[in-house]
């Protein structure tokens, strides 16, 4: 009887402690919702609009940077007098509707004409006909009608969901060409402001780099409710000088705020964004071309997502290194340097890697990668739904001036 009472008393104490922790988490969430101010950076710099040539190249060939050198002429003003006879004859054939439609249907019947080939063909065809949009529109009408009449397309709702045919890629390219001016002159700036503001809000909390789930998000399905304890770390970042890409007035010493649960790759992204906000122009190198180095006195240590110090869990999964893993504290000096060779990503993530969310839902880990079972705090997803509400004011900035106040929903 005595043991039963003692057990009942301990269970009651544990339940009371659990209720107290839940109440505290919920109170803190609503307090943040009421008091949190959306710290939008006023100096977004110049909106990085691309000229039409580079806009078209990135839209038509998103994965084929090697085609850029082909288009040396201005894509808007192609002088027909400079074309040789072969190109003139090809242009005449392309402008023959019956011939062009027959060629497209014939190519799509070839078994070795892959989806990638179809997309490339459609993109080259769009470039050839971008000054003849009325004709391109008529070709689209014919091809779309033929696509609808195919026996394989018995369900109209499923059409155009995948870019697997020439007409589907042509349609997306045609819309891009038609909307390019509208994007630049009307919605480009407020949309850039929206995306930048949402990124600022999302980056204030943890983001799992493997699953892309975040503490601050607009979608409950992408809510990182298995959130670890985290703290902000202020870094003193020194950028290595790049003489060929750098002007004299560039600020190379910048203070950057990161989280102790950020991976090294996430820290790089935040450092690059801080450089852009500070100088109004991007750093002269790409993310995969730079490395980070922790400077402690006369010693330097390169920071990597995975190295010999990485934590390997008992089931063989490798924990990605974080700022907390390297025990980097406030005021630490980080040097950004140019890698010497082989600009590859720091790590190819797979099912053998993890960041904040472990495959085993009954275990969790702290920012140093230590794994805990059984005695961790009890958490439920509903405790963090207020994070969705705190992120919504960011989305209300679309179409508003940066100085206008946002309403917290």
GROMACS .gro file of C-alpha atoms in nm:
model
  409
    1UNK     CA    1   0.000   0.000   0.000
    2UNK     CA    2   0.282   0.239   0.090
    3UNK     CA    3   0.462   0.169  -0.241
    4UNK     CA    4   0.139   0.226  -0.432
    5UNK     CA    5   0.085   0.563  -0.267
    6UNK     CA    6   0.447   0.663  -0.329
    7UNK     CA    7   0.416   0.569  -0.696
    8UNK     CA    8   0.089   0.760  -0.725
    9UNK     CA    9   0.251   1.066  -0.563
   10UNK     CA   10   0.546   1.058  -0.807
   11UNK     CA   11   0.314   1.024  -1.104
   12UNK     CA   12   0.111   1.322  -0.983
   13UNK     CA   13   0.427   1.526  -0.946
   14UNK     CA   14   0.540   1.434  -1.297
   15UNK     CA   15   0.199   1.526  -1.440
   16UNK     CA   16   0.204   1.858  -1.259
   17UNK     CA   17   0.553   1.928  -1.390
   18UNK     CA   18   0.445   1.835  -1.743
   19UNK     CA   19   0.137   2.060  -1.721
   20UNK     CA   20   0.355   2.344  -1.593
   21UNK     CA   21   0.598   2.307  -1.884
   22UNK     CA   22   0.314   2.295  -2.136
   23UNK     CA   23   0.154   2.606  -1.988
   24UNK     CA   24   0.487   2.787  -1.997
   25UNK     CA   25   0.550   2.695  -2.362
   26UNK     CA   26   0.201   2.809  -2.462
   27UNK     CA   27   0.228   3.135  -2.265
   28UNK     CA   28   0.567   3.205  -2.420
   29UNK     CA   29   0.424   3.141  -2.766
   30UNK     CA   30   0.135   3.382  -2.721
   31UNK     CA   31   0.362   3.640  -2.557
   32UNK     CA   32   0.589   3.623  -2.862
   33UNK     CA   33   0.286   3.654  -3.088
   34UNK     CA   34   0.174   3.972  -2.911
   35UNK     CA   35   0.513   4.135  -2.856
   36UNK     CA   36   0.725   4.023  -3.149
   37UNK     CA   37   0.797   4.302  -3.393
   38UNK     CA   38   0.870   4.227  -3.754
   39UNK     CA   39   1.223   4.364  -3.788
   40UNK     CA   40   1.228   4.422  -4.160
   41UNK     CA   41   1.560   4.543  -4.290
   42UNK     CA   42   1.492   4.877  -4.454
   43UNK     CA   43   1.794   4.867  -4.685
   44UNK     CA   44   1.712   4.584  -4.921
   45UNK     CA   45   1.943   4.742  -5.174
   46UNK     CA   46   1.859   4.755  -5.542
   47UNK     CA   47   1.618   4.487  -5.653
   48UNK     CA   48   1.842   4.249  -5.855
   49UNK     CA   49   1.644   4.254  -6.178
   50UNK     CA   50   1.805   4.063  -6.464
   51UNK     CA   51   1.816   4.213  -6.811
   52UNK     CA   52   1.590   4.036  -7.060
   53UNK     CA   53   1.871   3.828  -7.210
   54UNK     CA   54   1.978   3.672  -6.882
   55UNK     CA   55   1.616   3.645  -6.761
   56UNK     CA   56   1.532   3.441  -7.071
   57UNK     CA   57   1.841   3.223  -7.044
   58UNK     CA   58   1.775   3.136  -6.679
   59UNK     CA   59   1.408   3.067  -6.751
   60UNK     CA   60   1.456   2.860  -7.067
   61UNK     CA   61   1.772   2.677  -6.956
   62UNK     CA   62   1.762   2.657  -6.575
   63UNK     CA   63   2.005   2.363  -6.563
   64UNK     CA   64   2.217   2.432  -6.871
   65UNK     CA   65   2.448   2.724  -6.805
   66UNK     CA   66   2.669   2.612  -7.093
   67UNK     CA   67   2.433   2.759  -7.352
   68UNK     CA   68   2.496   3.119  -7.243
   69UNK     CA   69   2.793   3.173  -7.472
   70UNK     CA   70   2.584   3.081  -7.779
   71UNK     CA   71   2.372   3.395  -7.757
   72UNK     CA   72   2.618   3.673  -7.823
   73UNK     CA   73   2.364   3.888  -8.004
   74UNK     CA   74   2.099   4.094  -7.830
   75UNK     CA   75   1.796   3.868  -7.802
   76UNK     CA   76   1.554   4.149  -7.876
   77UNK     CA   77   1.723   4.286  -8.185
   78UNK     CA   78   1.834   4.022  -8.431
   79UNK     CA   79   1.938   4.171  -8.766
   80UNK     CA   80   1.805   3.947  -9.044
   81UNK     CA   81   2.063   4.084  -9.288
   82UNK     CA   82   2.343   3.917  -9.088
   83UNK     CA   83   2.200   3.569  -9.132
   84UNK     CA   84   2.346   3.343  -9.395
   85UNK     CA   85   2.138   3.161  -9.647
   86UNK     CA   86   2.108   2.845  -9.438
   87UNK     CA   87   1.967   3.029  -9.140
   88UNK     CA   88   1.729   3.218  -9.367
   89UNK     CA   89   1.601   2.891  -9.510
   90UNK     CA   90   1.564   2.744  -9.161
   91UNK     CA   91   1.375   3.052  -9.049
   92UNK     CA   92   1.136   3.010  -9.342
   93UNK     CA   93   1.071   2.649  -9.246
   94UNK     CA   94   1.010   2.738  -8.881
   95UNK     CA   95   0.759   3.002  -8.990
   96UNK     CA   96   0.567   2.738  -9.187
   97UNK     CA   97   0.300   2.627  -8.941
   98UNK     CA   98   0.225   2.290  -9.103
   99UNK     CA   99   0.594   2.201  -9.125
  100UNK     CA  100   0.668   2.304  -8.766
  101UNK     CA  101   0.372   2.116  -8.616
  102UNK     CA  102   0.464   1.805  -8.818
  103UNK     CA  103   0.827   1.822  -8.703
  104UNK     CA  104   0.723   1.850  -8.336
  105UNK     CA  105   0.483   1.555  -8.360
  106UNK     CA  106   0.745   1.348  -8.543
  107UNK     CA  107   1.013   1.420  -8.285
  108UNK     CA  108   0.784   1.335  -7.993
  109UNK     CA  109   0.713   0.995  -8.146
  110UNK     CA  110   1.081   0.906  -8.130
  111UNK     CA  111   1.157   0.681  -7.833
  112UNK     CA  112   1.501   0.833  -7.782
  113UNK     CA  113   1.362   1.190  -7.772
  114UNK     CA  114   1.383   1.232  -7.393
  115UNK     CA  115   1.201   1.480  -7.170
  116UNK     CA  116   1.523   1.683  -7.143
  117UNK     CA  117   1.552   1.692  -7.523
  118UNK     CA  118   1.192   1.811  -7.553
  119UNK     CA  119   1.250   2.092  -7.306
  120UNK     CA  120   1.567   2.204  -7.484
  121UNK     CA  121   1.397   2.193  -7.824
  122UNK     CA  122   1.104   2.399  -7.691
  123UNK     CA  123   1.340   2.656  -7.537
  124UNK     CA  124   1.543   2.701  -7.857
  125UNK     CA  125   1.218   2.730  -8.053
  126UNK     CA  126   1.090   2.997  -7.811
  127UNK     CA  127   1.407   3.201  -7.862
  128UNK     CA  128   1.371   3.173  -8.239
  129UNK     CA  129   1.008   3.290  -8.226
  130UNK     CA  130   1.009   3.536  -7.936
  131UNK     CA  131   0.976   3.831  -8.174
  132UNK     CA  132   0.678   3.659  -8.340
  133UNK     CA  133   0.453   3.599  -8.042
  134UNK     CA  134   0.132   3.597  -8.246
  135UNK     CA  135   0.266   3.314  -8.460
  136UNK     CA  136   0.401   3.130  -8.152
  137UNK     CA  137   0.057   3.164  -7.990
  138UNK     CA  138  -0.110   3.006  -8.293
  139UNK     CA  139   0.136   2.714  -8.280
  140UNK     CA  140   0.055   2.671  -7.910
  141UNK     CA  141  -0.317   2.658  -7.985
  142UNK     CA  142  -0.270   2.381  -8.240
  143UNK     CA  143  -0.036   2.176  -8.021
  144UNK     CA  144  -0.254   2.218  -7.711
  145UNK     CA  145  -0.561   2.103  -7.905
  146UNK     CA  146  -0.370   1.799  -8.029
  147UNK     CA  147  -0.255   1.723  -7.674
  148UNK     CA  148  -0.614   1.737  -7.547
  149UNK     CA  149  -0.729   1.495  -7.817
  150UNK     CA  150  -0.471   1.231  -7.732
  151UNK     CA  151  -0.621   0.913  -7.591
  152UNK     CA  152  -0.370   0.919  -7.305
  153UNK     CA  153  -0.515   1.246  -7.176
  154UNK     CA  154  -0.857   1.126  -7.070
  155UNK     CA  155  -0.836   1.325  -6.745
  156UNK     CA  156  -0.813   1.699  -6.830
  157UNK     CA  157  -0.728   1.791  -6.469
  158UNK     CA  158  -0.395   1.610  -6.499
  159UNK     CA  159  -0.288   1.797  -6.812
  160UNK     CA  160   0.002   2.045  -6.796
  161UNK     CA  161   0.099   1.930  -6.445
  162UNK     CA  162   0.431   1.803  -6.576
  163UNK     CA  163   0.660   1.954  -6.836
  164UNK     CA  164   0.699   1.631  -7.032
  165UNK     CA  165   0.607   1.746  -7.382
  166UNK     CA  166   0.722   2.021  -7.618
  167UNK     CA  167   0.392   2.206  -7.592
  168UNK     CA  168   0.403   2.214  -7.210
  169UNK     CA  169   0.751   2.365  -7.208
  170UNK     CA  170   0.653   2.604  -7.488
  171UNK     CA  171   0.358   2.720  -7.281
  172UNK     CA  172   0.571   2.797  -6.973
  173UNK     CA  173   0.827   2.979  -7.188
  174UNK     CA  174   0.552   3.175  -7.367
  175UNK     CA  175   0.407   3.286  -7.033
  176UNK     CA  176   0.753   3.390  -6.913
  177UNK     CA  177   0.811   3.604  -7.221
  178UNK     CA  178   0.468   3.766  -7.191
  179UNK     CA  179   0.507   3.835  -6.818
  180UNK     CA  180   0.868   3.957  -6.817
  181UNK     CA  181   0.777   4.325  -6.850
  182UNK     CA  182   0.493   4.297  -6.598
  183UNK     CA  183   0.723   4.131  -6.344
  184UNK     CA  184   0.984   4.403  -6.380
  185UNK     CA  185   0.755   4.704  -6.385
  186UNK     CA  186   0.471   4.602  -6.150
  187UNK     CA  187   0.502   4.306  -5.913
  188UNK     CA  188   0.877   4.245  -5.909
  189UNK     CA  189   0.966   4.483  -5.627
  190UNK     CA  190   0.685   4.394  -5.383
  191UNK     CA  191   0.736   4.023  -5.454
  192UNK     CA  192   1.109   4.057  -5.384
  193UNK     CA  193   1.022   4.238  -5.062
  194UNK     CA  194   0.782   3.958  -4.964
  195UNK     CA  195   1.034   3.680  -5.024
  196UNK     CA  196   1.315   3.868  -4.848
  197UNK     CA  197   1.097   3.946  -4.547
  198UNK     CA  198   0.976   3.585  -4.517
  199UNK     CA  199   1.336   3.464  -4.536
  200UNK     CA  200   1.432   3.703  -4.257
  201UNK     CA  201   1.152   3.571  -4.038
  202UNK     CA  202   1.222   3.206  -4.116
  203UNK     CA  203   1.594   3.246  -4.047
  204UNK     CA  204   1.522   3.378  -3.697
  205UNK     CA  205   1.442   3.023  -3.589
  206UNK     CA  206   1.579   2.675  -3.656
  207UNK     CA  207   1.544   2.521  -4.001
  208UNK     CA  208   1.615   2.153  -4.052
  209UNK     CA  209   1.838   2.143  -4.359
  210UNK     CA  210   1.743   1.783  -4.446
  211UNK     CA  211   1.362   1.809  -4.433
  212UNK     CA  212   1.344   2.191  -4.482
  213UNK     CA  213   1.100   2.213  -4.190
  214UNK     CA  214   1.118   2.542  -3.998
  215UNK     CA  215   1.001   2.679  -3.665
  216UNK     CA  216   0.868   2.991  -3.839
  217UNK     CA  217   0.661   2.889  -4.138
  218UNK     CA  218   0.324   2.954  -4.301
  219UNK     CA  219   0.234   2.587  -4.349
  220UNK     CA  220   0.156   2.352  -4.061
  221UNK     CA  221   0.290   2.057  -4.262
  222UNK     CA  222   0.634   2.222  -4.266
  223UNK     CA  223   0.635   2.322  -3.899
  224UNK     CA  224   0.945   2.214  -3.706
  225UNK     CA  225   0.771   2.132  -3.382
  226UNK     CA  226   1.052   1.901  -3.263
  227UNK     CA  227   1.244   2.221  -3.199
  228UNK     CA  228   1.562   2.207  -2.989
  229UNK     CA  229   1.675   2.479  -2.754
  230UNK     CA  230   1.867   2.737  -2.956
  231UNK     CA  231   2.051   3.065  -2.906
  232UNK     CA  232   2.168   3.349  -3.129
  233UNK     CA  233   2.544   3.381  -3.184
  234UNK     CA  234   2.695   3.709  -3.308
  235UNK     CA  235   2.994   3.651  -3.534
  236UNK     CA  236   3.262   3.891  -3.649
  237UNK     CA  237   3.305   3.792  -4.015
  238UNK     CA  238   3.608   3.896  -4.218
  239UNK     CA  239   3.584   3.855  -4.597
  240UNK     CA  240   3.897   3.776  -4.792
  241UNK     CA  241   3.973   4.043  -5.050
  242UNK     CA  242   3.894   3.956  -5.411
  243UNK     CA  243   4.080   4.217  -5.622
  244UNK     CA  244   3.920   4.119  -5.952
  245UNK     CA  245   3.561   4.145  -5.819
  246UNK     CA  246   3.577   4.405  -5.546
  247UNK     CA  247   3.548   4.783  -5.541
  248UNK     CA  248   3.746   5.000  -5.303
  249UNK     CA  249   3.456   5.097  -5.076
  250UNK     CA  250   3.336   4.742  -4.995
  251UNK     CA  251   3.304   4.671  -4.622
  252UNK     CA  252   3.485   4.343  -4.549
  253UNK     CA  253   3.428   4.328  -4.170
  254UNK     CA  254   3.065   4.251  -4.091
  255UNK     CA  255   2.876   4.140  -3.780
  256UNK     CA  256   2.645   3.849  -3.862
  257UNK     CA  257   2.387   3.680  -3.637
  258UNK     CA  258   2.350   3.304  -3.674
  259UNK     CA  259   2.195   3.032  -3.457
  260UNK     CA  260   2.395   2.775  -3.267
  261UNK     CA  261   2.183   2.505  -3.437
  262UNK     CA  262   2.268   2.630  -3.788
  263UNK     CA  263   2.478   2.404  -4.008
  264UNK     CA  264   2.791   2.549  -4.164
  265UNK     CA  265   2.609   2.570  -4.498
  266UNK     CA  266   2.324   2.767  -4.339
  267UNK     CA  267   2.577   2.999  -4.173
  268UNK     CA  268   2.734   3.062  -4.515
  269UNK     CA  269   2.397   3.165  -4.658
  270UNK     CA  270   2.333   3.408  -4.372
  271UNK     CA  271   2.683   3.553  -4.408
  272UNK     CA  272   2.631   3.606  -4.782
  273UNK     CA  273   2.295   3.774  -4.718
  274UNK     CA  274   2.453   4.002  -4.456
  275UNK     CA  275   2.724   4.102  -4.706
  276UNK     CA  276   2.457   4.187  -4.966
  277UNK     CA  277   2.256   4.394  -4.715
  278UNK     CA  278   2.567   4.578  -4.597
  279UNK     CA  279   2.725   4.657  -4.935
  280UNK     CA  280   2.424   4.656  -5.168
  281UNK     CA  281   2.594   4.406  -5.398
  282UNK     CA  282   2.671   4.033  -5.369
  283UNK     CA  283   3.009   3.888  -5.280
  284UNK     CA  284   3.220   3.803  -5.583
  285UNK     CA  285   3.210   3.426  -5.528
  286UNK     CA  286   2.943   3.158  -5.516
  287UNK     CA  287   2.857   2.961  -5.200
  288UNK     CA  288   3.034   2.648  -5.322
  289UNK     CA  289   3.348   2.851  -5.394
  290UNK     CA  290   3.406   2.972  -5.038
  291UNK     CA  291   3.499   2.821  -4.705
  292UNK     CA  292   3.469   2.936  -4.344
  293UNK     CA  293   3.757   2.940  -4.101
  294UNK     CA  294   3.736   2.992  -3.723
  295UNK     CA  295   4.021   3.206  -3.593
  296UNK     CA  296   4.126   3.160  -3.231
  297UNK     CA  297   4.440   3.358  -3.161
  298UNK     CA  298   4.702   3.238  -3.406
  299UNK     CA  299   4.518   2.913  -3.476
  300UNK     CA  300   4.271   2.854  -3.757
  301UNK     CA  301   4.017   2.574  -3.802
  302UNK     CA  302   3.816   2.518  -4.117
  303UNK     CA  303   3.443   2.470  -4.056
  304UNK     CA  304   3.266   2.196  -4.254
  305UNK     CA  305   2.925   2.032  -4.247
  306UNK     CA  306   3.099   1.696  -4.212
  307UNK     CA  307   3.453   1.628  -4.092
  308UNK     CA  308   3.641   1.388  -3.866
  309UNK     CA  309   3.474   1.541  -3.558
  310UNK     CA  310   3.118   1.479  -3.682
  311UNK     CA  311   2.890   1.286  -3.447
  312UNK     CA  312   2.791   0.943  -3.578
  313UNK     CA  313   2.481   0.807  -3.409
  314UNK     CA  314   2.448   0.444  -3.303
  315UNK     CA  315   2.243   0.360  -3.611
  316UNK     CA  316   2.517   0.487  -3.844
  317UNK     CA  317   2.354   0.822  -3.926
  318UNK     CA  318   2.592   1.119  -3.941
  319UNK     CA  319   2.488   1.438  -3.764
  320UNK     CA  320   2.571   1.750  -3.964
  321UNK     CA  321   2.806   1.987  -3.785
  322UNK     CA  322   2.659   2.309  -3.648
  323UNK     CA  323   2.785   2.632  -3.496
  324UNK     CA  324   2.716   2.478  -3.155
  325UNK     CA  325   2.911   2.164  -3.248
  326UNK     CA  326   3.225   2.375  -3.287
  327UNK     CA  327   3.139   2.559  -2.961
  328UNK     CA  328   3.159   2.896  -3.136
  329UNK     CA  329   3.068   3.178  -2.897
  330UNK     CA  330   2.956   3.540  -2.932
  331UNK     CA  331   3.221   3.765  -3.083
  332UNK     CA  332   3.415   3.484  -3.249
  333UNK     CA  333   3.602   3.577  -3.566
  334UNK     CA  334   3.516   3.385  -3.883
  335UNK     CA  335   3.718   3.431  -4.200
  336UNK     CA  336   3.559   3.381  -4.542
  337UNK     CA  337   3.819   3.250  -4.788
  338UNK     CA  338   3.825   3.127  -5.145
  339UNK     CA  339   3.866   2.754  -5.192
  340UNK     CA  340   4.161   2.653  -5.403
  341UNK     CA  341   4.008   2.376  -5.616
  342UNK     CA  342   3.703   2.157  -5.685
  343UNK     CA  343   3.408   2.381  -5.604
  344UNK     CA  344   3.162   2.121  -5.486
  345UNK     CA  345   2.891   2.133  -5.223
  346UNK     CA  346   3.009   2.065  -4.869
  347UNK     CA  347   2.799   1.750  -4.844
  348UNK     CA  348   2.556   1.550  -5.055
  349UNK     CA  349   2.272   1.492  -4.811
  350UNK     CA  350   2.114   1.149  -4.802
  351UNK     CA  351   1.918   0.927  -4.567
  352UNK     CA  352   2.247   0.866  -4.386
  353UNK     CA  353   2.256   1.227  -4.263
  354UNK     CA  354   2.045   1.420  -4.015
  355UNK     CA  355   2.034   1.771  -3.872
  356UNK     CA  356   1.766   1.859  -3.614
  357UNK     CA  357   1.517   1.578  -3.671
  358UNK     CA  358   1.627   1.224  -3.597
  359UNK     CA  359   1.481   0.926  -3.785
  360UNK     CA  360   1.392   0.779  -3.444
  361UNK     CA  361   1.101   0.994  -3.322
  362UNK     CA  362   1.157   0.873  -2.965
  363UNK     CA  363   1.493   1.043  -2.948
  364UNK     CA  364   1.614   1.399  -2.989
  365UNK     CA  365   1.946   1.575  -2.991
  366UNK     CA  366   2.087   1.904  -2.875
  367UNK     CA  367   2.300   2.144  -3.079
  368UNK     CA  368   2.619   1.957  -2.985
  369UNK     CA  369   2.470   1.640  -3.133
  370UNK     CA  370   2.427   1.451  -2.805
  371UNK     CA  371   2.141   1.205  -2.821
  372UNK     CA  372   1.890   1.177  -2.539
  373UNK     CA  373   1.620   0.919  -2.474
  374UNK     CA  374   1.335   0.900  -2.232
  375UNK     CA  375   1.410   1.201  -2.016
  376UNK     CA  376   1.358   1.471  -2.278
  377UNK     CA  377   1.082   1.728  -2.254
  378UNK     CA  378   0.743   1.618  -2.374
  379UNK     CA  379   0.638   1.822  -2.678
  380UNK     CA  380   0.329   1.828  -2.895
  381UNK     CA  381   0.289   1.995  -3.233
  382UNK     CA  382  -0.005   2.209  -3.121
  383UNK     CA  383   0.222   2.394  -2.875
  384UNK     CA  384   0.395   2.563  -3.168
  385UNK     CA  385   0.099   2.655  -3.389
  386UNK     CA  386   0.134   3.018  -3.273
  387UNK     CA  387   0.455   3.027  -3.480
  388UNK     CA  388   0.236   3.007  -3.791
  389UNK     CA  389   0.049   3.319  -3.679
  390UNK     CA  390   0.369   3.508  -3.599
  391UNK     CA  391   0.493   3.443  -3.954
  392UNK     CA  392   0.175   3.557  -4.130
  393UNK     CA  393   0.242   3.934  -4.092
  394UNK     CA  394   0.540   3.885  -4.325
  395UNK     CA  395   0.310   3.768  -4.605
  396UNK     CA  396   0.088   4.074  -4.564
  397UNK     CA  397   0.372   4.292  -4.695
  398UNK     CA  398   0.298   4.193  -5.055
  399UNK     CA  399   0.195   4.506  -5.238
  400UNK     CA  400   0.271   4.734  -4.945
  401UNK     CA  401   0.541   4.993  -4.897
  402UNK     CA  402   0.812   4.884  -4.651
  403UNK     CA  403   0.727   5.172  -4.420
  404UNK     CA  404   0.359   5.080  -4.388
  405UNK     CA  405   0.273   4.893  -4.066
  406UNK     CA  406   0.173   4.529  -4.093
  407UNK     CA  407  -0.128   4.393  -3.910
  408UNK     CA  408  -0.073   4.089  -3.690
  409UNK     CA  409  -0.345   3.837  -3.771
   0.00000   0.00000   0.00000
